[in-house]
Amino acid sequence: MIEVKNIYKTFYVPHEVQALSNVSHTVEKGQVVVVIGPSGSGKSTFLRCLNRLEYADSGHIFIDGVDILSPKTNINKIREEVGMVFQSFNLFPHKTVLENLTIAQTVVRKRTKKEAGEVAMELLKKVGIHDKAGVYPTQLSGGQQQRVAIARSLAMEPKVLLFDEPTSALDPEMVGEVLDVMKTVAKDGMTMVVVTHEMGFAREVADEVVFMDQGMLIEKGDPEHFFTNPESDRTKAFLSQIL
Amino acid sequence: MRAPGKGRNYEIFWKTVFFIGLFITLFGLYWATQQVDYVWRWERIPNYFYYQDEININSDIEGSITAIKEQGNNAIVTVTGENHESEQYEVPADGLRVYEDDTVFVGDTIGVEREWKPGVILDGLFVTLKVSAIAIIFGILLGLFTGLARISQNPALKMSAITYIELIRGTPLLVQMFIWYFVLGTLINNMLDKYDIPQIPPLWFGIASLAIFAGAYVAEIVRAGIQSVHRGQMEAARSLGMSKYYAMKHIILPQAFRRILPPLAGQFISMIKDSSLLGVIAIRELTKGTREAVSTSLQPFELWFLCALLYLVLTFAFSMFVQYLEKRMVQR
């Protein structure tokens, strides 16, 4: 589904940082991959490269066999299939919850308002916010906003869903509800790449855990092995700090 | 609202100070005009808004009035000459100036027709209103386009936008108006003349100068508005597969527009006032109209106060309208 081959990314602003250095990884269809690592390790950059919000300097990224780093690729078409959930939700504050879910469907997928509305209500029910369809996002709690954001991505019926620290901006008591929704999505067979600090979620849901540090992919493995018996010293050091 | 930590007397005292100050200023002005023997004639002012024009209906032949027939509100006057040639004139009954058997010569007034006509100040007000309204529309369109070009990645668009903005903001509006009228206006109209296309009246060069002047400032306001929308909004829109165009149209611009309304209103209020410069290129707007009225009436005090008041009404109405728009948008 996703095939990343030797990508590099350097930021020059505000100062030169090698954010990604020779990262390669493959995500199979239906797999849930959790990416962990200390802050500044490049995990968010890695995720943002997957839908080209960041343009990798070199290497190849294939989504469903299409090289998204090729200038000939229509990135909008790729992004229709690769949804993203952000740390700060990024809901559209001038649109109601329902409109947040329907806008891309009507504009990009060319669905009628009615079709889009039906899809949207279905998803809002799934994430448990159907009674708030008519309100504006600012009237919702953080947890509710993030659930709406997940529903907004799902409304496009993507093949892959990327999560960029979806619970990091939430009050602790709201983390659970968002993780529950993510688990439901995972159970439905969605291919997911999740950057998170929620080790519980990683253990329970992930098919594979990836550890990154200083722009490099240090270690990967199934959660059981990863958490109980890590090989790399850096992984060990990181896990001992957070567990 | 009462100032925190201050008593009731504090409020009353300083409000009284304000009104006394206002009263002293107005009275002082009145007193000064008394010293120079200025005679206030406010009753003459309405004439500059609307006045009854009298059109004389004159006889074309020499002869005597042989008949006056009433017909509704009009009277049909028949003039018969020495050689029995006759002419008929229809005049309003209340404007009749002749009686039967009167002798009239060529050019004598048989009657007057009265007609209400807008005065020079009302005419000027209309021109100011028209010029401002059209310039605001074009200013917004131009500013929006230039603002988008200014943040575009395309070097040609970006550099054109910067050149335009710097050129316009760095030169006086008055000079720009002269250039529009005397340079560009002459060139364009000469070209049109060469190809037998009708000329463009000065009014449109005036509108162009105002719209293009305002457009440069609007562009910077638009740019700041767009850049004030959080980056995440664009990322979220793009990650849903929206093209840059759709993301701008549906997500970024609606949010930016709400934020730029107040500075935009300020810019256009300033432009309405700047339209008073248009008199220098022969456009008879409110200020030029007032100047003409002053030179014929010799009542400068009343007329200039009136002129200022009319501008205040225009700008205040505009500002109220924008506030209404703002409230309607922020309600959500």
Coordinates of C-alpha atoms in Angstrom, one line a residue:
Chain A
M1 CA 0.0 0.0 0.0
I2 CA 2.7 2.4 1.0
E3 CA 6.3 1.9 0.0
V4 CA 8.9 4.3 1.2
K5 CA 12.4 4.0 -0.3
N6 CA 15.4 5.8 1.0
I7 CA 13.9 9.2 1.6
Y8 CA 15.9 12.2 2.8
K9 CA 14.6 15.6 4.0
T10 CA 16.6 18.6 5.2
F11 CA 15.0 21.8 6.6
Y12 CA 17.0 25.0 6.1
V13 CA 14.6 27.3 8.1
P14 CA 15.2 28.3 10.9
H15 CA 18.5 26.4 10.7
E16 CA 19.7 23.4 8.9
V17 CA 18.4 20.2 10.2
Q18 CA 18.5 16.8 8.7
A19 CA 14.9 15.7 9.5
L20 CA 14.9 12.4 7.6
S21 CA 17.9 10.4 6.7
N22 CA 17.6 7.3 4.5
V23 CA 14.2 6.2 5.8
S24 CA 12.6 3.2 4.1
H25 CA 9.5 1.4 5.2
T26 CA 6.6 -0.6 3.8
V27 CA 3.0 -0.6 5.0
E28 CA 0.7 -3.3 3.9
K29 CA -2.9 -2.9 3.2
G30 CA -5.0 -3.0 6.3
Q31 CA -1.9 -2.7 8.6
V32 CA -1.8 -0.3 11.5
V33 CA 1.7 1.1 11.9
V34 CA 2.5 3.2 15.0
V35 CA 5.5 5.5 14.8
I36 CA 7.1 6.5 18.1
G37 CA 10.2 8.4 19.0
P38 CA 11.4 11.4 21.0
S39 CA 10.4 14.9 19.9
G40 CA 12.4 16.1 16.9
S41 CA 13.1 12.6 15.8
G42 CA 11.5 13.2 12.4
K43 CA 8.4 11.1 12.9
S44 CA 6.0 13.9 12.0
T45 CA 8.0 14.9 9.0
F46 CA 8.0 11.2 7.9
L47 CA 4.2 11.2 8.2
R48 CA 3.8 14.5 6.4
C49 CA 6.0 13.2 3.5
L50 CA 3.5 10.5 2.9
N51 CA 0.8 12.9 1.5
R52 CA 3.4 15.4 0.3
L53 CA 2.6 18.1 2.8
E54 CA 6.4 18.0 3.0
Y55 CA 8.2 17.2 -0.2
A56 CA 11.0 14.7 0.4
D57 CA 14.3 15.8 -1.1
S58 CA 15.2 12.4 -2.6
G59 CA 14.1 8.8 -2.6
H60 CA 10.7 7.4 -3.6
I61 CA 7.3 7.1 -2.0
F62 CA 4.8 4.8 -3.7
I63 CA 1.2 5.0 -2.7
D64 CA -0.8 2.2 -4.3
G65 CA 2.1 1.9 -6.8
V66 CA 2.1 5.6 -7.8
D67 CA 5.3 7.5 -7.1
I68 CA 4.1 10.7 -5.4
L69 CA 7.5 12.4 -5.6
S70 CA 7.3 12.4 -9.4
P71 CA 6.4 15.9 -10.7
K72 CA 3.9 14.2 -13.1
T73 CA 1.8 12.8 -10.3
N74 CA -1.4 14.7 -9.6
I75 CA -1.0 15.1 -5.9
N76 CA -4.7 16.1 -5.4
K77 CA -5.8 12.7 -6.7
I78 CA -3.4 11.0 -4.2
R79 CA -4.6 13.0 -1.3
E80 CA -8.2 12.0 -2.0
E81 CA -7.0 8.5 -1.0
V82 CA -4.7 9.5 1.9
G83 CA -6.6 11.2 4.7
M84 CA -4.8 13.0 7.5
V85 CA -5.8 13.8 11.1
F86 CA -3.8 16.6 12.8
Q87 CA -2.6 17.3 16.3
S88 CA -4.5 20.6 16.3
F89 CA -7.6 19.2 14.6
N90 CA -7.7 22.0 11.9
L91 CA -11.4 21.9 11.6
F92 CA -12.8 24.7 9.5
P93 CA -14.1 27.2 12.0
H94 CA -16.5 29.0 9.6
K95 CA -18.4 25.8 8.7
T96 CA -20.7 23.7 10.8
V97 CA -19.7 20.2 11.9
L98 CA -21.8 18.8 9.0
E99 CA -20.4 21.2 6.5
N100 CA -16.9 20.3 7.6
L101 CA -17.7 16.7 6.6
T102 CA -19.5 17.6 3.3
I103 CA -17.3 20.3 1.8
A104 CA -14.6 18.1 0.4
Q105 CA -17.1 15.5 -0.7
T106 CA -19.0 18.0 -2.8
V107 CA -16.0 19.9 -4.1
V108 CA -13.6 17.0 -4.7
R109 CA -15.7 13.9 -5.0
K110 CA -18.4 15.8 -6.8
R111 CA -21.1 14.3 -4.7
T112 CA -24.5 16.0 -4.4
K113 CA -25.3 17.8 -1.1
K114 CA -27.8 15.1 -0.2
E115 CA -25.4 12.2 -0.8
A116 CA -22.6 13.9 1.1
G117 CA -25.0 14.8 3.9
E118 CA -26.0 11.1 4.2
V119 CA -22.4 9.9 4.3
A120 CA -21.6 12.6 6.8
M121 CA -24.5 11.8 9.2
E122 CA -23.6 8.1 9.0
L123 CA -20.0 8.9 10.1
L124 CA -21.0 11.4 12.8
K125 CA -23.1 8.6 14.3
K126 CA -20.1 6.3 14.1
V127 CA -18.0 8.8 16.1
G128 CA -20.9 9.7 18.4
I129 CA -21.4 13.3 17.5
H130 CA -24.5 13.2 15.3
D131 CA -26.5 15.4 17.7
K132 CA -23.9 18.2 17.1
A133 CA -24.1 18.3 13.3
G134 CA -25.4 21.9 13.2
V135 CA -23.0 23.5 15.6
Y136 CA -19.7 25.2 14.9
P137 CA -16.5 23.4 15.8
T138 CA -15.5 26.0 18.4
Q139 CA -18.5 25.0 20.5
L140 CA -17.1 21.5 20.9
S141 CA -14.6 20.1 23.3
G142 CA -11.2 19.0 22.1
G143 CA -12.1 15.4 22.1
Q144 CA -15.3 16.0 20.1
Q145 CA -13.4 18.2 17.6
Q146 CA -10.8 15.5 17.0
R147 CA -13.6 12.9 16.5
V148 CA -15.2 15.3 13.9
A149 CA -11.8 15.6 12.3
I150 CA -11.5 11.8 12.0
A151 CA -15.0 11.6 10.5
R152 CA -14.1 14.4 8.1
S153 CA -11.2 12.3 6.8
L154 CA -13.3 9.2 6.6
A155 CA -15.9 11.0 4.6
M156 CA -13.6 11.0 1.7
E157 CA -13.4 7.2 1.9
P158 CA -9.6 7.1 1.8
K159 CA -7.5 4.0 1.5
V160 CA -5.0 5.2 4.0
L161 CA -5.4 7.4 7.1
L162 CA -2.4 9.3 8.7
F163 CA -2.6 10.4 12.3
D164 CA -0.2 13.1 13.4
E165 CA -0.2 13.0 17.3
P166 CA -4.0 13.0 17.4
T167 CA -4.2 13.0 21.2
S168 CA -1.3 15.3 22.1
A169 CA -3.4 18.5 22.2
L170 CA -6.2 17.0 24.3
D171 CA -7.0 17.2 27.9
P172 CA -6.2 13.8 29.5
E173 CA -9.8 12.8 30.1
M174 CA -10.6 13.2 26.4
V175 CA -7.8 11.0 25.1
G176 CA -9.8 7.8 25.6
E177 CA -12.8 8.8 23.4
V178 CA -10.5 9.6 20.5
L179 CA -8.4 6.5 20.9
D180 CA -11.7 4.5 21.0
V181 CA -12.7 5.9 17.6
M182 CA -9.3 5.2 16.2
K183 CA -9.6 1.6 17.4
T184 CA -13.0 1.3 15.7
V185 CA -11.5 2.6 12.4
A186 CA -8.6 0.2 12.7
K187 CA -11.0 -2.7 13.3
D188 CA -12.8 -1.8 10.1
G189 CA -9.6 -2.6 8.2
M190 CA -8.3 0.8 7.5
T191 CA -4.6 1.1 6.7
M192 CA -3.3 3.5 9.3
V193 CA 0.0 5.2 10.1
V194 CA -0.1 6.7 13.5
V195 CA 2.4 9.0 15.2
T196 CA 1.7 9.0 18.9
H197 CA 3.0 8.9 22.4
E198 CA 0.1 6.6 23.5
M199 CA 2.0 3.4 24.2
G200 CA -1.1 1.6 25.3
F201 CA -2.7 2.2 22.0
A202 CA 0.4 1.0 20.2
R203 CA 0.5 -2.2 22.2
E204 CA -3.2 -2.9 21.7
V205 CA -3.8 -1.9 18.1
A206 CA -0.6 -1.8 16.2
D207 CA 0.5 -4.5 13.8
E208 CA 3.9 -3.0 13.7
V209 CA 5.8 -0.4 15.8
V210 CA 8.5 1.8 14.3
F211 CA 11.0 3.7 16.4
M212 CA 12.7 6.8 15.0
D213 CA 15.4 9.0 16.4
Q214 CA 17.4 11.8 14.8
G215 CA 15.8 11.4 11.5
M216 CA 16.6 7.7 11.2
L217 CA 14.4 4.6 11.4
I218 CA 16.1 2.8 14.3
E219 CA 14.0 -0.2 14.9
K220 CA 10.7 -1.8 13.9
G221 CA 8.9 -4.9 15.0
D222 CA 5.6 -6.3 16.3
P223 CA 4.5 -4.6 19.5
E224 CA 5.0 -7.6 21.7
H225 CA 8.6 -8.0 20.7
F226 CA 9.1 -4.2 20.5
F227 CA 8.0 -3.4 24.0
T228 CA 9.4 -6.4 25.8
N229 CA 12.6 -7.1 24.0
P230 CA 13.9 -4.2 22.0
E231 CA 17.2 -4.7 20.3
S232 CA 18.7 -1.2 19.9
D233 CA 20.1 0.7 22.9
R234 CA 18.5 3.9 21.8
T235 CA 15.1 2.2 21.8
K236 CA 15.8 0.8 25.2
A237 CA 16.7 4.2 26.5
F238 CA 13.6 5.8 25.1
L239 CA 11.3 3.1 26.4
S240 CA 12.8 3.3 29.9
Q241 CA 12.1 7.0 29.9
I242 CA 8.4 6.8 29.0
L243 CA 7.2 3.5 30.3
Chain B
M1 CA -19.7 51.7 31.3
R2 CA -18.2 53.3 34.4
A3 CA -14.5 53.4 34.7
P4 CA -13.3 50.9 37.3
G5 CA -12.4 52.2 40.7
K6 CA -14.0 55.6 40.1
G7 CA -17.1 57.0 41.7
R8 CA -20.3 58.2 40.2
N9 CA -19.3 61.8 40.6
Y10 CA -16.2 61.2 38.6
E11 CA -18.3 60.2 35.6
I12 CA -20.7 63.2 35.9
F13 CA -17.9 65.7 36.4
W14 CA -15.9 64.8 33.4
K15 CA -18.9 64.4 31.1
T16 CA -20.0 67.9 32.2
V17 CA -16.5 69.1 31.3
F18 CA -16.9 67.5 27.8
F19 CA -20.2 69.2 27.1
I20 CA -19.0 72.5 28.4
G21 CA -16.0 72.3 26.2
L22 CA -18.2 71.5 23.2
F23 CA -20.5 74.4 23.9
I24 CA -17.6 76.8 24.4
T25 CA -16.1 75.8 21.0
L26 CA -19.4 76.2 19.1
F27 CA -20.2 79.5 20.8
G28 CA -16.7 80.7 20.2
L29 CA -17.1 80.0 16.5
Y30 CA -20.4 81.8 16.4
W31 CA -19.0 84.8 18.3
A32 CA -16.0 85.0 15.9
T33 CA -18.4 85.2 12.9
Q34 CA -20.3 87.9 14.6
Q35 CA -17.1 89.9 15.0
V36 CA -16.5 89.9 11.2
D37 CA -20.2 90.7 10.5
Y38 CA -20.9 87.5 8.7
V39 CA -24.6 87.0 8.0
W40 CA -25.7 83.4 8.3
R41 CA -28.3 82.6 5.7
W42 CA -29.1 78.9 6.2
E43 CA -32.4 79.4 4.5
R44 CA -30.7 79.8 1.2
I45 CA -29.0 76.5 1.4
P46 CA -31.8 74.2 0.3
N47 CA -31.7 75.9 -3.1
Y48 CA -28.4 74.2 -3.7
F49 CA -30.0 70.8 -3.3
Y50 CA -33.2 71.3 -5.2
Y51 CA -34.5 74.4 -6.9
Q52 CA -37.4 75.5 -9.1
D53 CA -36.1 76.4 -12.5
E54 CA -38.2 78.7 -14.6
I55 CA -38.2 78.2 -18.3
N56 CA -39.6 81.1 -20.3
I57 CA -41.9 80.3 -23.2
N58 CA -41.4 83.2 -25.6
S59 CA -43.4 84.3 -28.6
D60 CA -41.9 83.7 -32.0
I61 CA -43.9 86.3 -33.8
E62 CA -45.1 89.8 -33.4
G63 CA -48.9 90.3 -32.9
S64 CA -51.7 90.3 -30.4
I65 CA -53.2 87.7 -28.1
T66 CA -56.4 86.7 -29.7
A67 CA -57.5 83.8 -27.5
I68 CA -56.6 82.1 -24.2
K69 CA -58.3 78.8 -23.7
E70 CA -58.1 76.9 -20.5
Q71 CA -57.4 73.2 -20.9
G72 CA -56.9 71.3 -17.6
N73 CA -54.0 72.9 -15.8
N74 CA -52.7 74.4 -19.0
A75 CA -53.7 77.4 -21.1
I76 CA -53.6 77.5 -24.9
V77 CA -52.5 81.0 -26.0
T78 CA -53.1 82.0 -29.6
V79 CA -51.0 84.8 -31.0
T80 CA -52.2 86.4 -34.3
G81 CA -50.0 88.6 -36.4
E82 CA -50.9 91.5 -38.8
N83 CA -51.0 89.2 -41.7
H84 CA -53.4 86.8 -39.9
E85 CA -50.7 84.3 -39.4
S86 CA -51.1 82.7 -35.9
E87 CA -49.2 80.6 -33.5
Q88 CA -50.4 78.5 -30.5
Y89 CA -48.5 78.1 -27.2
E90 CA -49.3 75.8 -24.4
V91 CA -48.3 77.2 -21.0
P92 CA -49.1 76.2 -17.4
A93 CA -52.2 78.2 -16.3
D94 CA -50.4 79.5 -13.1
G95 CA -47.4 80.7 -15.2
L96 CA -49.4 82.7 -17.6
R97 CA -47.9 86.2 -18.1
V98 CA -50.3 87.7 -20.7
Y99 CA -53.9 88.8 -21.0
E100 CA -56.2 88.7 -24.0
D101 CA -55.7 91.6 -26.5
D102 CA -52.1 92.2 -25.2
T103 CA -49.6 93.1 -27.9
V104 CA -46.5 90.9 -28.0
F105 CA -43.2 91.3 -29.8
V106 CA -40.8 88.5 -30.8
G107 CA -39.1 87.2 -27.7
D108 CA -41.7 88.4 -25.3
T109 CA -42.6 86.0 -22.5
I110 CA -46.0 84.4 -22.8
G111 CA -45.7 82.2 -19.8
V112 CA -43.2 80.3 -17.6
E113 CA -42.9 76.7 -17.0
R114 CA -41.5 75.7 -13.6
E115 CA -39.5 72.6 -13.1
W116 CA -37.7 71.2 -10.1
K117 CA -34.1 70.5 -10.7
P118 CA -31.3 69.1 -8.5
G119 CA -28.9 71.8 -7.4
V120 CA -25.2 71.8 -7.8
I121 CA -24.5 70.3 -4.4
L122 CA -27.0 67.4 -4.8
D123 CA -25.5 66.8 -8.3
G124 CA -22.0 66.7 -6.7
L125 CA -23.2 64.4 -4.0
F126 CA -24.5 62.0 -6.6
V127 CA -21.2 62.1 -8.5
T128 CA -19.2 61.4 -5.4
L129 CA -21.5 58.5 -4.5
K130 CA -21.3 57.0 -8.0
V131 CA -17.5 57.4 -8.3
S132 CA -17.0 55.9 -4.8
A133 CA -19.3 53.0 -5.3
I134 CA -17.7 52.0 -8.7
A135 CA -14.2 52.6 -7.3
I136 CA -14.9 50.4 -4.3
I137 CA -16.1 47.5 -6.4
F138 CA -13.1 47.7 -8.8
G139 CA -10.8 48.4 -5.8
I140 CA -11.9 45.2 -4.1
L141 CA -11.5 43.0 -7.2
L142 CA -8.2 44.5 -8.1
G143 CA -7.0 44.3 -4.5
L144 CA -8.1 40.7 -4.2
F145 CA -6.4 39.7 -7.4
T146 CA -3.2 41.6 -6.5
G147 CA -3.2 40.3 -2.9
L148 CA -3.3 36.7 -4.3
A149 CA -0.6 37.5 -6.9
R150 CA 1.5 38.9 -4.1
I151 CA 1.7 35.6 -2.2
S152 CA 1.8 33.5 -5.4
Q153 CA 4.9 31.4 -6.1
N154 CA 4.9 32.5 -9.7
P155 CA 7.7 35.2 -10.0
A156 CA 6.0 37.1 -12.8
L157 CA 2.8 37.5 -10.8
K158 CA 4.6 38.2 -7.6
M159 CA 6.9 40.8 -9.0
S160 CA 4.1 42.5 -10.9
A161 CA 2.1 42.8 -7.7
I162 CA 5.0 44.2 -5.8
T163 CA 5.8 46.7 -8.5
Y164 CA 2.2 47.9 -8.7
I165 CA 1.8 48.2 -4.9
E166 CA 5.1 50.1 -4.4
L167 CA 4.5 52.4 -7.3
I168 CA 1.0 53.4 -6.2
R169 CA 1.8 53.6 -2.5
G170 CA 4.9 55.6 -3.1
T171 CA 3.4 58.4 -5.2
P172 CA 0.8 61.1 -4.2
L173 CA -2.8 60.4 -5.3
L174 CA -3.1 63.9 -6.6
V175 CA -0.2 63.3 -9.0
Q176 CA -1.7 60.0 -10.0
M177 CA -4.9 61.8 -10.9
F178 CA -3.0 64.3 -13.1
I179 CA -1.2 61.4 -14.8
W180 CA -4.5 59.6 -15.4
Y181 CA -6.1 62.7 -16.8
F182 CA -3.4 64.5 -18.7
V183 CA -1.1 61.6 -19.7
L184 CA -3.0 58.4 -19.9
G185 CA -6.3 60.1 -20.7
T186 CA -4.9 62.0 -23.5
L187 CA -3.1 59.0 -24.9
I188 CA -6.1 56.7 -24.7
N189 CA -8.6 59.2 -26.1
N190 CA -6.3 60.1 -29.0
M191 CA -5.9 56.4 -29.8
L192 CA -9.7 55.9 -29.6
D193 CA -10.1 58.9 -31.8
K194 CA -7.8 57.5 -34.4
Y195 CA -10.0 54.4 -34.7
D196 CA -13.2 56.3 -34.5
I197 CA -14.2 54.9 -31.2
P198 CA -16.1 57.3 -28.8
Q199 CA -14.1 59.1 -26.2
I200 CA -13.9 58.1 -22.6
P201 CA -15.2 61.0 -20.3
P202 CA -12.9 62.3 -17.5
L203 CA -15.2 60.7 -14.9
W204 CA -13.8 57.2 -15.8
F205 CA -10.2 58.3 -15.5
G206 CA -11.1 59.6 -12.1
I207 CA -12.7 56.3 -11.1
A208 CA -9.6 54.5 -12.5
S209 CA -7.2 56.6 -10.4
L210 CA -9.2 56.0 -7.2
A211 CA -9.8 52.3 -7.8
I212 CA -6.2 51.6 -8.7
F213 CA -5.0 53.7 -5.7
A214 CA -7.3 51.8 -3.3
G215 CA -6.5 48.5 -4.9
A216 CA -2.8 48.7 -3.9
Y217 CA -3.8 49.2 -0.3
V218 CA -6.5 46.5 -0.4
A219 CA -3.9 44.1 -1.8
E220 CA -1.8 44.4 1.3
I221 CA -4.8 44.1 3.5
V222 CA -5.9 40.9 1.6
R223 CA -2.4 39.5 1.9
A224 CA -2.2 40.1 5.6
G225 CA -5.7 38.6 6.0
I226 CA -4.8 35.4 4.1
Q227 CA -1.5 35.0 6.0
S228 CA -3.3 35.4 9.3
V229 CA -5.4 32.3 8.6
H230 CA -3.6 29.4 10.4
R231 CA -1.4 27.3 8.2
G232 CA -3.2 24.2 9.4
Q233 CA -6.3 25.3 7.5
M234 CA -4.6 25.1 4.2
E235 CA -3.0 21.8 5.1
A236 CA -6.3 20.3 6.2
A237 CA -8.0 21.4 3.0
R238 CA -5.2 20.2 0.8
S239 CA -5.0 16.9 2.7
L240 CA -8.6 16.3 1.8
G241 CA -7.7 16.5 -1.9
M242 CA -8.8 20.0 -2.5
S243 CA -6.8 21.9 -5.1
K244 CA -5.2 25.2 -4.1
Y245 CA -8.0 27.1 -5.9
Y246 CA -10.8 25.3 -4.0
A247 CA -8.9 25.6 -0.7
M248 CA -8.6 29.3 -1.2
K249 CA -12.2 29.7 -2.3
H250 CA -13.9 27.6 0.3
I251 CA -11.6 27.6 3.3
I252 CA -9.0 30.4 3.4
L253 CA -10.8 33.4 1.8
P254 CA -14.0 33.2 3.8
Q255 CA -12.0 33.2 7.0
A256 CA -9.7 35.9 5.8
F257 CA -12.5 38.1 4.6
R258 CA -14.0 38.3 8.1
R259 CA -10.7 39.5 9.4
I260 CA -10.0 42.1 6.7
L261 CA -13.5 43.7 6.9
P262 CA -12.5 46.4 9.5
P263 CA -9.3 47.5 7.8
L264 CA -11.0 47.3 4.4
A265 CA -13.8 49.6 5.7
G266 CA -11.1 52.1 6.9
Q267 CA -9.4 52.0 3.5
F268 CA -12.6 52.7 1.6
I269 CA -13.7 55.5 4.0
S270 CA -10.4 57.1 3.3
M271 CA -11.1 56.6 -0.5
I272 CA -14.5 58.3 -0.3
K273 CA -12.8 61.3 1.3
D274 CA -10.0 61.2 -1.3
S275 CA -12.6 61.5 -4.1
S276 CA -12.7 65.2 -3.1
L277 CA -9.5 65.6 -5.1
L278 CA -11.2 64.7 -8.3
G279 CA -12.3 68.3 -8.8
V280 CA -8.8 69.0 -10.2
I281 CA -9.5 66.9 -13.2
A282 CA -12.8 68.6 -14.0
I283 CA -15.1 66.1 -12.3
R284 CA -17.8 68.1 -10.5
E285 CA -18.1 66.0 -7.4
L286 CA -19.3 67.3 -4.0
T287 CA -16.2 69.4 -3.2
K288 CA -16.1 71.0 -6.6
G289 CA -19.8 71.6 -6.5
T290 CA -19.5 73.3 -3.2
R291 CA -16.8 75.5 -4.5
E292 CA -19.0 76.6 -7.4
A293 CA -21.9 77.2 -5.0
V294 CA -19.6 79.3 -2.8
S295 CA -18.4 81.4 -5.6
T296 CA -21.9 82.2 -6.8
S297 CA -23.6 82.6 -3.4
L298 CA -20.8 84.1 -1.2
Q299 CA -21.9 81.9 1.7
P300 CA -18.8 79.9 2.4
F301 CA -19.4 79.2 6.0
E302 CA -22.7 77.5 5.6
L303 CA -21.7 75.6 2.4
W304 CA -18.4 74.3 3.6
F305 CA -19.9 73.1 6.9
L306 CA -22.6 71.4 4.8
C307 CA -20.0 69.8 2.5
A308 CA -18.2 68.4 5.5
L309 CA -21.5 67.1 6.9
L310 CA -22.4 65.4 3.7
Y311 CA -19.1 63.5 3.6
L312 CA -19.6 62.6 7.2
V313 CA -23.0 61.1 6.3
L314 CA -21.5 59.1 3.5
T315 CA -18.7 57.7 5.5
F316 CA -20.8 57.1 8.5
A317 CA -23.4 55.2 6.5
F318 CA -20.7 53.1 4.8
S319 CA -19.1 52.3 8.2
M320 CA -22.5 51.3 9.6
F321 CA -23.1 49.0 6.6
V322 CA -19.7 47.3 7.1
Q323 CA -20.4 46.9 10.8
Y324 CA -23.7 45.2 9.9
L325 CA -21.9 42.8 7.6
E326 CA -19.3 42.1 10.2
K327 CA -21.9 41.3 12.9
R328 CA -23.8 39.0 10.5
M329 CA -20.6 37.1 9.8
V330 CA -19.3 36.8 13.3
Q331 CA -22.6 35.5 14.6
R332 CA -21.6 32.0 13.8

